[in-house]
Coordinates of C-alpha atoms and ligand atoms in Angstrom, one line a residue:
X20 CA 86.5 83.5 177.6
X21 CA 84.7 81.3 179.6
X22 CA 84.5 77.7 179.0
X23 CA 81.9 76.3 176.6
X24 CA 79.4 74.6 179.0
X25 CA 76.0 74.6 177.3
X26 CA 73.9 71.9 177.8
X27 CA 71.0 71.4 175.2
X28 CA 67.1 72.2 176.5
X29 CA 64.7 69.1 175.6
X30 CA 61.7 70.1 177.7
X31 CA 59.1 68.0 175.5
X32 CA 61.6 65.7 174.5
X33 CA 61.7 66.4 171.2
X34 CA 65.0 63.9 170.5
X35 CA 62.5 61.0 170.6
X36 CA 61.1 62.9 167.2
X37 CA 64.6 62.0 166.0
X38 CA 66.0 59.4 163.9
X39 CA 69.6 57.8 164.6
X40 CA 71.2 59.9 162.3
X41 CA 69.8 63.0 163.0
X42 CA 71.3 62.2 166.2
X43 CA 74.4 61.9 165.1
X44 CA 74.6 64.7 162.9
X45 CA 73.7 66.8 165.6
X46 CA 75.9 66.0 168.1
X47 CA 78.5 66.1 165.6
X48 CA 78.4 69.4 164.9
X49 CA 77.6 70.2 168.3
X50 CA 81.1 68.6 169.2
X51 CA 82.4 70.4 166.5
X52 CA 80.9 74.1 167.6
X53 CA 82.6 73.1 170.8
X54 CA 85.7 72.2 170.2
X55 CA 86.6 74.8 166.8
X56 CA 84.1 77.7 167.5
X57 CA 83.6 78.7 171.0
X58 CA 87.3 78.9 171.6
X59 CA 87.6 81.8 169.2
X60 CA 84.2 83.5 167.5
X61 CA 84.3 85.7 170.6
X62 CA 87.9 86.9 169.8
X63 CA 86.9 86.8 165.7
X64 CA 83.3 89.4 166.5
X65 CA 85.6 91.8 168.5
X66 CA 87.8 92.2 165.7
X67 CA 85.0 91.8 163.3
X68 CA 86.7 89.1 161.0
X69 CA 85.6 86.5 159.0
X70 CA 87.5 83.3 161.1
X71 CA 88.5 81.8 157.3
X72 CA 90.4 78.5 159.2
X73 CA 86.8 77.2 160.0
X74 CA 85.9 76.9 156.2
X75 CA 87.7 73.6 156.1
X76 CA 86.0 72.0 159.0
X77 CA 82.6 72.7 158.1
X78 CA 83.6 71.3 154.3
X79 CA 84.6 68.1 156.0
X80 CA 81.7 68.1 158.0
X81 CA 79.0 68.5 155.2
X82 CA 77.8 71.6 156.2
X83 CA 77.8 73.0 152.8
X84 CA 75.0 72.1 150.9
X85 CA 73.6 68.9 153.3
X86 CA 70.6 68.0 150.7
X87 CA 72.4 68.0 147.9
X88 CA 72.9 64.5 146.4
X89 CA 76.1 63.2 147.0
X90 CA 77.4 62.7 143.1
X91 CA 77.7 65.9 143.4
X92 CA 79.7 65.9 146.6
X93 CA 76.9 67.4 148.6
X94 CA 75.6 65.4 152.0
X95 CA 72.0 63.4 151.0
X96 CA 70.7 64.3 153.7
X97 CA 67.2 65.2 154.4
X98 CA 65.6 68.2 156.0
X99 CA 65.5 67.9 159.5
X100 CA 69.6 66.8 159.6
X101 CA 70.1 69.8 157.6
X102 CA 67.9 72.4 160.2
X103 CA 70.0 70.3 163.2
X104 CA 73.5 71.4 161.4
X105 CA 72.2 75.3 161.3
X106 CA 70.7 75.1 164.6
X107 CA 74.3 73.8 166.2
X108 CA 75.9 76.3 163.8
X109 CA 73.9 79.2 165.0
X110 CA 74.1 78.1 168.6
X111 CA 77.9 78.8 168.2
X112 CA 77.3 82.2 166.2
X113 CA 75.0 83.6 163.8
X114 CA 77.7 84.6 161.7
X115 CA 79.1 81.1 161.0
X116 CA 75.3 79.9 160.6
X117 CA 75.4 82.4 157.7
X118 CA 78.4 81.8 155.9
X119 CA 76.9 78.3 155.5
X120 CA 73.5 78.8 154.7
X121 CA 75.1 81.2 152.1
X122 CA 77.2 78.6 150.7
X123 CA 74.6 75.6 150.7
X124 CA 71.0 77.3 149.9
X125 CA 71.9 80.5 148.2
X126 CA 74.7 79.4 145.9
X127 CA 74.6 75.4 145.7
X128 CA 70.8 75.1 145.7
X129 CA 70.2 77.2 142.3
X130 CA 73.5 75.9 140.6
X131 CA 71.8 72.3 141.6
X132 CA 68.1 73.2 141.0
X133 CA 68.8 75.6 137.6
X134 CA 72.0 75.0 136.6
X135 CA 73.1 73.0 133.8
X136 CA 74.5 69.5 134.4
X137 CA 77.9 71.2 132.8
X138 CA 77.7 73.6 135.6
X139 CA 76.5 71.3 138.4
X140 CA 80.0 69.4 137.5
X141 CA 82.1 72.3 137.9
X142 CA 80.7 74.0 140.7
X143 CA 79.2 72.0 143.0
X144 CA 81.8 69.7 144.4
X145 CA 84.2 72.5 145.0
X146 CA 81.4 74.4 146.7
X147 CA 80.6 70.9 148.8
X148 CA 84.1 70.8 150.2
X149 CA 84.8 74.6 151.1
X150 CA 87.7 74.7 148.2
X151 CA 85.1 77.7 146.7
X152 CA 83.3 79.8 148.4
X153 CA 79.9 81.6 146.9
X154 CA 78.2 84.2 147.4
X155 CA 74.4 85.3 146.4
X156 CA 73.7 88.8 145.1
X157 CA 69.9 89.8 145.3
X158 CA 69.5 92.9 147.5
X159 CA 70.9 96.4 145.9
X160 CA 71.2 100.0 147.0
X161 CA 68.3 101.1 146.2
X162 CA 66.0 97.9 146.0
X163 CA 65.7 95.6 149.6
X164 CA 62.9 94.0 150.4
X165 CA 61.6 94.4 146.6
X166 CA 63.8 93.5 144.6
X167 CA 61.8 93.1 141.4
X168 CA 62.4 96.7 141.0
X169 CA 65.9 95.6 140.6
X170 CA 68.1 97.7 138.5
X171 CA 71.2 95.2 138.0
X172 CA 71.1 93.8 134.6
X173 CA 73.1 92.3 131.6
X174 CA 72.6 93.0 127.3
X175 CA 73.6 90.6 125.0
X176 CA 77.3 90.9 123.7
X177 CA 77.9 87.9 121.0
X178 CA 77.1 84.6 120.9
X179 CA 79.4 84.0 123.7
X180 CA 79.7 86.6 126.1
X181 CA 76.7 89.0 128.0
X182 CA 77.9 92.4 129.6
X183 CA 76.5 92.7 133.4
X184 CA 75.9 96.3 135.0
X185 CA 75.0 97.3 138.8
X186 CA 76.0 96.8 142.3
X187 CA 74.5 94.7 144.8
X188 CA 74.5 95.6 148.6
X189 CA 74.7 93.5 152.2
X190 CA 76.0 90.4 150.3
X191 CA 77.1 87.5 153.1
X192 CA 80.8 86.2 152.2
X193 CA 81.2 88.3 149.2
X194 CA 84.7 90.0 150.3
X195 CA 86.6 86.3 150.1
X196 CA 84.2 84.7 147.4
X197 CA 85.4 83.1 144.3
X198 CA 82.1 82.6 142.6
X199 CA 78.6 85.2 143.0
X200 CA 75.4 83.8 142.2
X201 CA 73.8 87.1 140.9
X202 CA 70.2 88.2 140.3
X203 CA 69.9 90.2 136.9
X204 CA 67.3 91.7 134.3
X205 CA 68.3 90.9 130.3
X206 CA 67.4 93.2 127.7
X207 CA 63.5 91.7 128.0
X208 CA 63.8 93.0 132.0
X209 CA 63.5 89.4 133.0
X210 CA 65.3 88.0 136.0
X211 CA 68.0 85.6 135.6
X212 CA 70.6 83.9 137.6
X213 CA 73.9 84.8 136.2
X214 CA 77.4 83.1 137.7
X215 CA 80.2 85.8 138.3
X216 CA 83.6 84.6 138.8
X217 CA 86.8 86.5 140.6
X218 CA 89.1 87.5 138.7
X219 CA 86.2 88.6 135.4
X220 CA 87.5 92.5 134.3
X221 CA 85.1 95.0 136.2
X222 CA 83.6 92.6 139.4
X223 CA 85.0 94.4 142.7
X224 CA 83.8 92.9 145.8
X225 CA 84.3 96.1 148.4
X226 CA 84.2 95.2 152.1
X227 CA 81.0 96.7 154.3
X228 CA 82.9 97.8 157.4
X229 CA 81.7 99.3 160.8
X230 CA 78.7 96.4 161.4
X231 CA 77.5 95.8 164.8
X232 CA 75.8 92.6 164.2
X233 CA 77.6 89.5 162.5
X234 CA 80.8 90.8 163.2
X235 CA 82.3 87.0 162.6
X236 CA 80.8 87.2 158.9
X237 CA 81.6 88.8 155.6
X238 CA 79.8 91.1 154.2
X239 CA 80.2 93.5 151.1
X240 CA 79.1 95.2 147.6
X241 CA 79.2 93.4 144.5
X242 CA 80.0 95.6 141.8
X243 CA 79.1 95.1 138.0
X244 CA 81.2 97.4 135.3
X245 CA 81.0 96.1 132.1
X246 CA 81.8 92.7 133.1
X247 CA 82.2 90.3 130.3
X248 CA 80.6 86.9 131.7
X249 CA 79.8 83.9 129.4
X250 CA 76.6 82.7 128.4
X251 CA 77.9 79.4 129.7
X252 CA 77.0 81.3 133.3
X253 CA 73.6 81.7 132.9
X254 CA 71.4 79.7 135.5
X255 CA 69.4 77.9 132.2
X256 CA 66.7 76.6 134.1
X257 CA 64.6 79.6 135.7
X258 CA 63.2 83.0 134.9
X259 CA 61.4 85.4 136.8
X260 CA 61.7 86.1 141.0
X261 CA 60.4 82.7 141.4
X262 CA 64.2 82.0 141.1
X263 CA 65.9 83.8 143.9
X264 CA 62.5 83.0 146.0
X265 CA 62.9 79.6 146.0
X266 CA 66.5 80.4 147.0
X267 CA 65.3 82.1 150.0
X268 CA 62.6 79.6 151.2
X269 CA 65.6 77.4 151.4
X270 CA 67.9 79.9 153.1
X271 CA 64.6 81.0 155.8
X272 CA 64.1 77.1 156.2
X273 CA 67.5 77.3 157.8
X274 CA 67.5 80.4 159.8
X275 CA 64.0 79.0 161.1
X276 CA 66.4 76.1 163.1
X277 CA 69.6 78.6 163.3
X278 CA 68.1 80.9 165.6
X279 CA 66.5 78.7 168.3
X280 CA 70.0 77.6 168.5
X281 CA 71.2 81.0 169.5
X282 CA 67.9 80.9 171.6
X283 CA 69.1 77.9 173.3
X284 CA 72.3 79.2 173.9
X285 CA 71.1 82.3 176.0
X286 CA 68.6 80.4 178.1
X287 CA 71.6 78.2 178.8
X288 CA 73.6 80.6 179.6
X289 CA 71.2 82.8 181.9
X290 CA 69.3 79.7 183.8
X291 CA 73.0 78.5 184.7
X292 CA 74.1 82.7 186.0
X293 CA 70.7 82.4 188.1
X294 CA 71.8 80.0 190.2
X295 CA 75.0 81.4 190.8
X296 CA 74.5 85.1 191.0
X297 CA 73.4 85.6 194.7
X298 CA 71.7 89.0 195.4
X299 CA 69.7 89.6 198.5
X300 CA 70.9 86.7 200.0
X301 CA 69.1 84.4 197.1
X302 CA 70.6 83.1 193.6
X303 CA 68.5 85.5 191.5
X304 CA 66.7 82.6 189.8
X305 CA 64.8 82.5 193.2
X306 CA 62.7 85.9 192.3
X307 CA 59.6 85.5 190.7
X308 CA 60.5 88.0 188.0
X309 CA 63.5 85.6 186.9
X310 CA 61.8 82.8 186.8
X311 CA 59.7 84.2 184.7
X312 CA 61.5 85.4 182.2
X313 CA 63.1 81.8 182.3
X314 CA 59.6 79.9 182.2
X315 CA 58.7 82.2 179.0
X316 CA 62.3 81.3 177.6
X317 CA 61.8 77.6 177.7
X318 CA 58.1 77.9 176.7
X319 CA 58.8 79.4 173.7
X320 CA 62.2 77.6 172.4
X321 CA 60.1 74.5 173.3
X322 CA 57.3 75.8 170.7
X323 CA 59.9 76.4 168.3
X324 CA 61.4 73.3 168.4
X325 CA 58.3 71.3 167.6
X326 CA 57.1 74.0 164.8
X327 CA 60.5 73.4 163.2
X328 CA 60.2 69.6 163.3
X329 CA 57.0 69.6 162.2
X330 CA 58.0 71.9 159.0
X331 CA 60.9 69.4 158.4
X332 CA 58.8 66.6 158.2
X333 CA 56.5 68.5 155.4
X334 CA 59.5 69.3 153.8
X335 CA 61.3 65.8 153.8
X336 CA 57.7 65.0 152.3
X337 CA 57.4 68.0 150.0
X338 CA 54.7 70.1 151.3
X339 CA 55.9 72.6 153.1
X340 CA 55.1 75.9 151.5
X341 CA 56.6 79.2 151.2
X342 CA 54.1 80.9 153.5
X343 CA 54.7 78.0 156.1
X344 CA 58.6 78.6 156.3
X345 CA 57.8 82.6 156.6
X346 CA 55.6 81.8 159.4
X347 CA 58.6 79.8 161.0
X348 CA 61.5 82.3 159.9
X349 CA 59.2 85.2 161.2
X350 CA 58.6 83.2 164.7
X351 CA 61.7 81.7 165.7
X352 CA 63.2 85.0 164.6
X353 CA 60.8 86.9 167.0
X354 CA 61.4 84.7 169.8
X355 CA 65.3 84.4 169.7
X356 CA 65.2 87.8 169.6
X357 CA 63.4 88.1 172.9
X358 CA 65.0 85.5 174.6
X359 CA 68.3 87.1 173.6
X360 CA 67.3 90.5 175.4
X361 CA 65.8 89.3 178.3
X362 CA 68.7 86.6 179.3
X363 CA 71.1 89.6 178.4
X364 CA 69.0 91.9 181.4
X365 CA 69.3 88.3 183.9
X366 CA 73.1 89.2 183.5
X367 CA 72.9 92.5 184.8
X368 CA 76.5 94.2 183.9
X369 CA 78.0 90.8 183.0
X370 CA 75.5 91.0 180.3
X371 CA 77.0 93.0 178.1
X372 CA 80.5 92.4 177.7
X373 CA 82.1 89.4 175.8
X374 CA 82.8 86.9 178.9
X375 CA 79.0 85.3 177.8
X376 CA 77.5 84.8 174.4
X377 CA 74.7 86.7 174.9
X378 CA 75.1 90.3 173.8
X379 CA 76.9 88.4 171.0
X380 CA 73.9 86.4 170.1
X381 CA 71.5 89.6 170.2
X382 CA 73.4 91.8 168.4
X383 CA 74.1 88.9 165.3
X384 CA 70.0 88.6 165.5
X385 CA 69.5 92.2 164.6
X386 CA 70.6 91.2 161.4
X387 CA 68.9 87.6 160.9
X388 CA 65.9 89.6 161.7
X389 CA 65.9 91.9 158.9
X390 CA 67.6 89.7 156.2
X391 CA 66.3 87.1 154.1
X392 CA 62.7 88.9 153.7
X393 CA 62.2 91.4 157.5
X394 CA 60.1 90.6 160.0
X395 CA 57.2 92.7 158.6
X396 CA 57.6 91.1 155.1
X397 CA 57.2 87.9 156.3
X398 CA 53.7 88.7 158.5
X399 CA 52.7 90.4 155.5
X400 CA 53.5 86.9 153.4
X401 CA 51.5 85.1 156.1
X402 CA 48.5 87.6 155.7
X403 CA 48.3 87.4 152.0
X404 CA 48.7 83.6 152.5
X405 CA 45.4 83.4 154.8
X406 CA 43.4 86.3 153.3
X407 CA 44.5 85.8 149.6
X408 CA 44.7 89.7 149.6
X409 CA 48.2 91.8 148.9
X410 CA 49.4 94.3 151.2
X411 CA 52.4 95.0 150.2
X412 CA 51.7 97.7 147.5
Ligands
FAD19 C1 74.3 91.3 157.7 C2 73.4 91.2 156.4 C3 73.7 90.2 155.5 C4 73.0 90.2 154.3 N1 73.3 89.2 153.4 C5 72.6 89.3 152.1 C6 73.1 88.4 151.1 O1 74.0 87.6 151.2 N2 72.5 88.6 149.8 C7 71.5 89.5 149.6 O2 71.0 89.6 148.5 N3 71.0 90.3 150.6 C8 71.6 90.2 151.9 N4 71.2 91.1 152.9 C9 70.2 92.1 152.6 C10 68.8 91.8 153.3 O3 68.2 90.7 152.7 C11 68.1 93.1 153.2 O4 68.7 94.1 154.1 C12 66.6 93.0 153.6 O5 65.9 92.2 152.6 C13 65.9 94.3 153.8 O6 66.2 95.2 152.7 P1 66.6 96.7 153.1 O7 67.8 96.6 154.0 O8 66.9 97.4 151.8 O9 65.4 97.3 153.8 P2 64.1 98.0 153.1 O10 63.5 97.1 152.1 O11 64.5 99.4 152.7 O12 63.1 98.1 154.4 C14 63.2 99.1 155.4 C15 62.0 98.9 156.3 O13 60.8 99.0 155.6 C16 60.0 97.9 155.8 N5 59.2 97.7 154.6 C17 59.6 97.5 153.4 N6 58.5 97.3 152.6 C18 57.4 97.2 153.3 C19 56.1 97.0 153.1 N7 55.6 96.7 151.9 N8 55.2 97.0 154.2 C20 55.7 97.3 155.4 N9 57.0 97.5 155.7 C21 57.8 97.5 154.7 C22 60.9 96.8 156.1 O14 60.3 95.7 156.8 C23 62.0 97.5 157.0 O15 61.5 97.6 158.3 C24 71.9 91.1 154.1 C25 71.6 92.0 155.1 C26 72.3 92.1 156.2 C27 72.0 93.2 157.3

C-alpha cells in the first residue's frame, strides 16, 4: 500500500473554531490512524476481518465512550472532541469508526444514561478500556427501519431471572462481543433495554459473511432461545423507543463527523493524483471537468465541517435536537457519498483497486448510508420536523 500522506482540508479555517484540546485530541488520533491503521485496514477489508489488535489502542486513547464522565473510566470530554475522534477514525476506515461508535454511544451511553449505578460500576470501565467489547441489538429480520414492530421479547420467569426470545440482524461487533445491549418487548409489549452476556445458555452470535462494505468490521445475528438473563440486566431507567432513539441520536451525532472524514480522505487523495496523473500532455487537474468535481468536493466538506461544529456547539450546550442531527447524519452522509464516487472516477482504473482508499471509502459508505435510520428515514424525520405532519405510515 501506498504510504499514508493525507493532509487535512481547512478551506474556511475551521481550526480557529477549535479549542486547545480539541486540537490535541485530534491530532492525536490523527497520529494514531497513521501510524496503527493505514498500515493494515487495507490488508484487514480484503480479507474481510475485524483487525482485533486495534481494540487496545483506541481503549488507551479514549475512544470508547469520550463523554462519559471519567469515574467511570470514560474520557469527559465534550462534544465536538468526541465528533473530531470519529471524524479521524472514519478518515482511516468506516469500519473502525463503527466498532467505536458501537462501543461508546450504543452500549456505554444507555448503561450510563439508564442503567443502574450497580451496572454503571460493572460495565462501564471495562467498556472504557476495550477489556469488553458491546454490542447493540435493535434491527431484526423482519423489522429495520421500524423497529417498534419488533418481535424480540422476554416473560417473566421468577423474581430473579426473565426468559428472552428472538434474533436480531446486521448487529456491528456482535461476533467477538462479551456483552449485547438488546431492545425487547415484556409481557405488556413495552420496550426495554435488556444486558445479554456471552457465555448465558441459548445466546449465539452467528457471523454475517459475504459483505461488500465494512469489510474491516464485525457484523452478525444475535440469537435469543430461551435465554435465562437476570433481572439485575434490565436497563431500569427507560421504557418505550425513546430508549434505543436516544441511543441513535448519539450514534448519528458521530457518523455526522465520521463521514466527512472519509470525505476528506478521498478529496485528498484525488486532488494529490490530479497533479500527478498527466494525460494529454496536462496533469488531469488542469481540465475543467476535474476541477470541478474538486471545487464541488471542497465546497461541500467545507459545508459539512461548519454544520458539524455548529451542531457540536448546541450539543456541548444541550440543544441540539433529534431532527437537527438527522439533518446532519442525512447530509454529510449524502455528500461523502458523492465525493467518494466522483474522486474514485478522477482515478480512472487506479480507482478501483486497493493501492488508494477510495473504493474502500465508498463501498464502507454504502453501509453508513443505510444504517442508523437510511437516508430516506432521516428526510422523512426532517419533513415531519418542519411540517409537524408524519409520512412515514
Ligand atoms: C453493516 C451494517 C451494520 C449495522 N449495524 C447495526 C447494529 O449494530 N445494530 C442494529 O440494531 N442495527 C444495525 N444495522 C441495521 C441498520 O440499522 C438497518 O439496516 C437499517 O435501519 C435499515 O433497515 P433494513 O435494512 O431492514 O431496511 P428496511 O427498513 O427494510 O428498508 C428498505 C428500504 O425501504 C425504505 N423505507 C423503509 N420505510 C420507509 C418509509 N416509511 N418511507 C420511505 N422509505 C422507506 C428504506 O429507506 C430502505 O431504502 C446495521 C446495518 C448494516 C448494513
Amino acid at each position: 500500500m501506498l504510504k499514508d500522506l493525507f493532509q487535512s482540508p481547512d478551506y474556511f479555517q475551521v481550526d480557529d473554531l477549535l479549542t486547545a484540546e480539541h486540537l490535541l485530541v485530534r491530532d492525536t488520533v490523527r497520529q494514531w490512524v497513521k501510524k496503527e491503521i493505514s498500515p493494515i485496514i487495507e490488508d484487514a477489508c480484503q480479507q474481510a476481518t475485524f483487525p482485533s489488535q486495534i481494540i487496545k489502542g483506541l481503549g488507551e486513547l479514549g475512544c470508547f465512550g469520550p463523554t462519559i464522565p471519567q469515574e467511570y473510566g470514560g474520557g469527559g470530554m465534550d462534544h465536538i472532541a468526541y465528533g473530531l475522534m470519529m471524524q479521524e477514525l472514519e478518515r482511516g476506515d468506516s469500519g473502525v469508526r463503527s466498532t467505536a461508535s458501537v462501543q461508546g454511544s450504543l452500549v456505554m451511553y444507555p448503561i450510563f444514561t439508564f442503567g443502574s449505578e450497580e451496572q454503571k460500576r460493572k460495565f462501564l470501565p471495562k467498556l472504557a478500556s476495550g477489556e469488553w467489547m458491546g454490542c447493540f441489538g435493535l434491527t431484526e429480520p423482519d423489522h429495520g427501519s421500524d423497529p417498534s414492530s419488533m418481535i424480540t421479547n422476554f416473560r417473566d420467569a421468577g423474581d430473579d431471572y426473565v426468559v428472552l426470545n428472538g434474533a436480531k440482524m446486521w448487529i456491528s461487533n456482535a461476533p467477538f462481543a462479551q456483552i449485547a445491549v438488546v431492545w425487547a418487548k415484556d409481557e405488556a409489549g413495552v420496550i426495554r433495554g435488556i444486558i445479554v452476556e456471552r457465555g448465558m445458555e441459548g445466546f449465539t452470535t452467528p457471523e454475517t459473511k459475504g459483505k461488500w462494505s465494512l469489510r474491516a468490521s464485525a457484523t452478525g445475528e444475535l440469537v435469543f432461545d430461551n435465554v435465562k438473563v437476570p433481572k439485575a440486566n434490565i436497563l431500569p431507567n427507560v421504557k418505550g423507543l425513546k430508549g434505543p432513539l436516544s441511543c441513535l441520536s448519539s450514534a448519528r451525532y458521530g457518523i455526522a463527523w465520521g463521514v466527512v472524514g472519509a470525505a476528506m480522505d478521498c478529496y485528498d487523495a484525488a486532488l494529490r493524483y490530479s497533479k500527478e496523473r498527466i494525460q494529454f500532455d496536462k496533469p488531469i487537474g488542469a481540465f475543467q471537468l476535474t476541477q470541478k468535481k474538486l471545487a464541488e468536493m471542497i465546497t461541500e466538506i467545507t459545508k459539512a465541517q461548519l454544520m458539524n461544529w455548529r451542531l457540536g456547539v448546541l450539543k456541548n450546550e444541550g440543544k441540539a435536537t433529534p431532527a437537527q442531527i438527522s439533518m446532519a447524519k442525512r447530509n454529510s452522509c449524502e455528500i461523502a457519498t458523492k465525493i467518494a464516487r466522483d474522486a474514485r472516477s478522477m482515478l480512472g482504473g487506479m480507482g478501483i483497486t486497493g493501492e488508494y482508499p477510495i473504493m474502500r471509502h465508498m463501498m464502507n459508505l454504502e453501509s453508513v448510508i443505510t444504517y442508523e435510520g437510511t437516508h430516506e428515514i432521516h428526510l422523512l424525520i426532517t419533513g415531519q420536523d418542519i411540517t409537524g405532519l408524519d409520512a412515514f405510515h
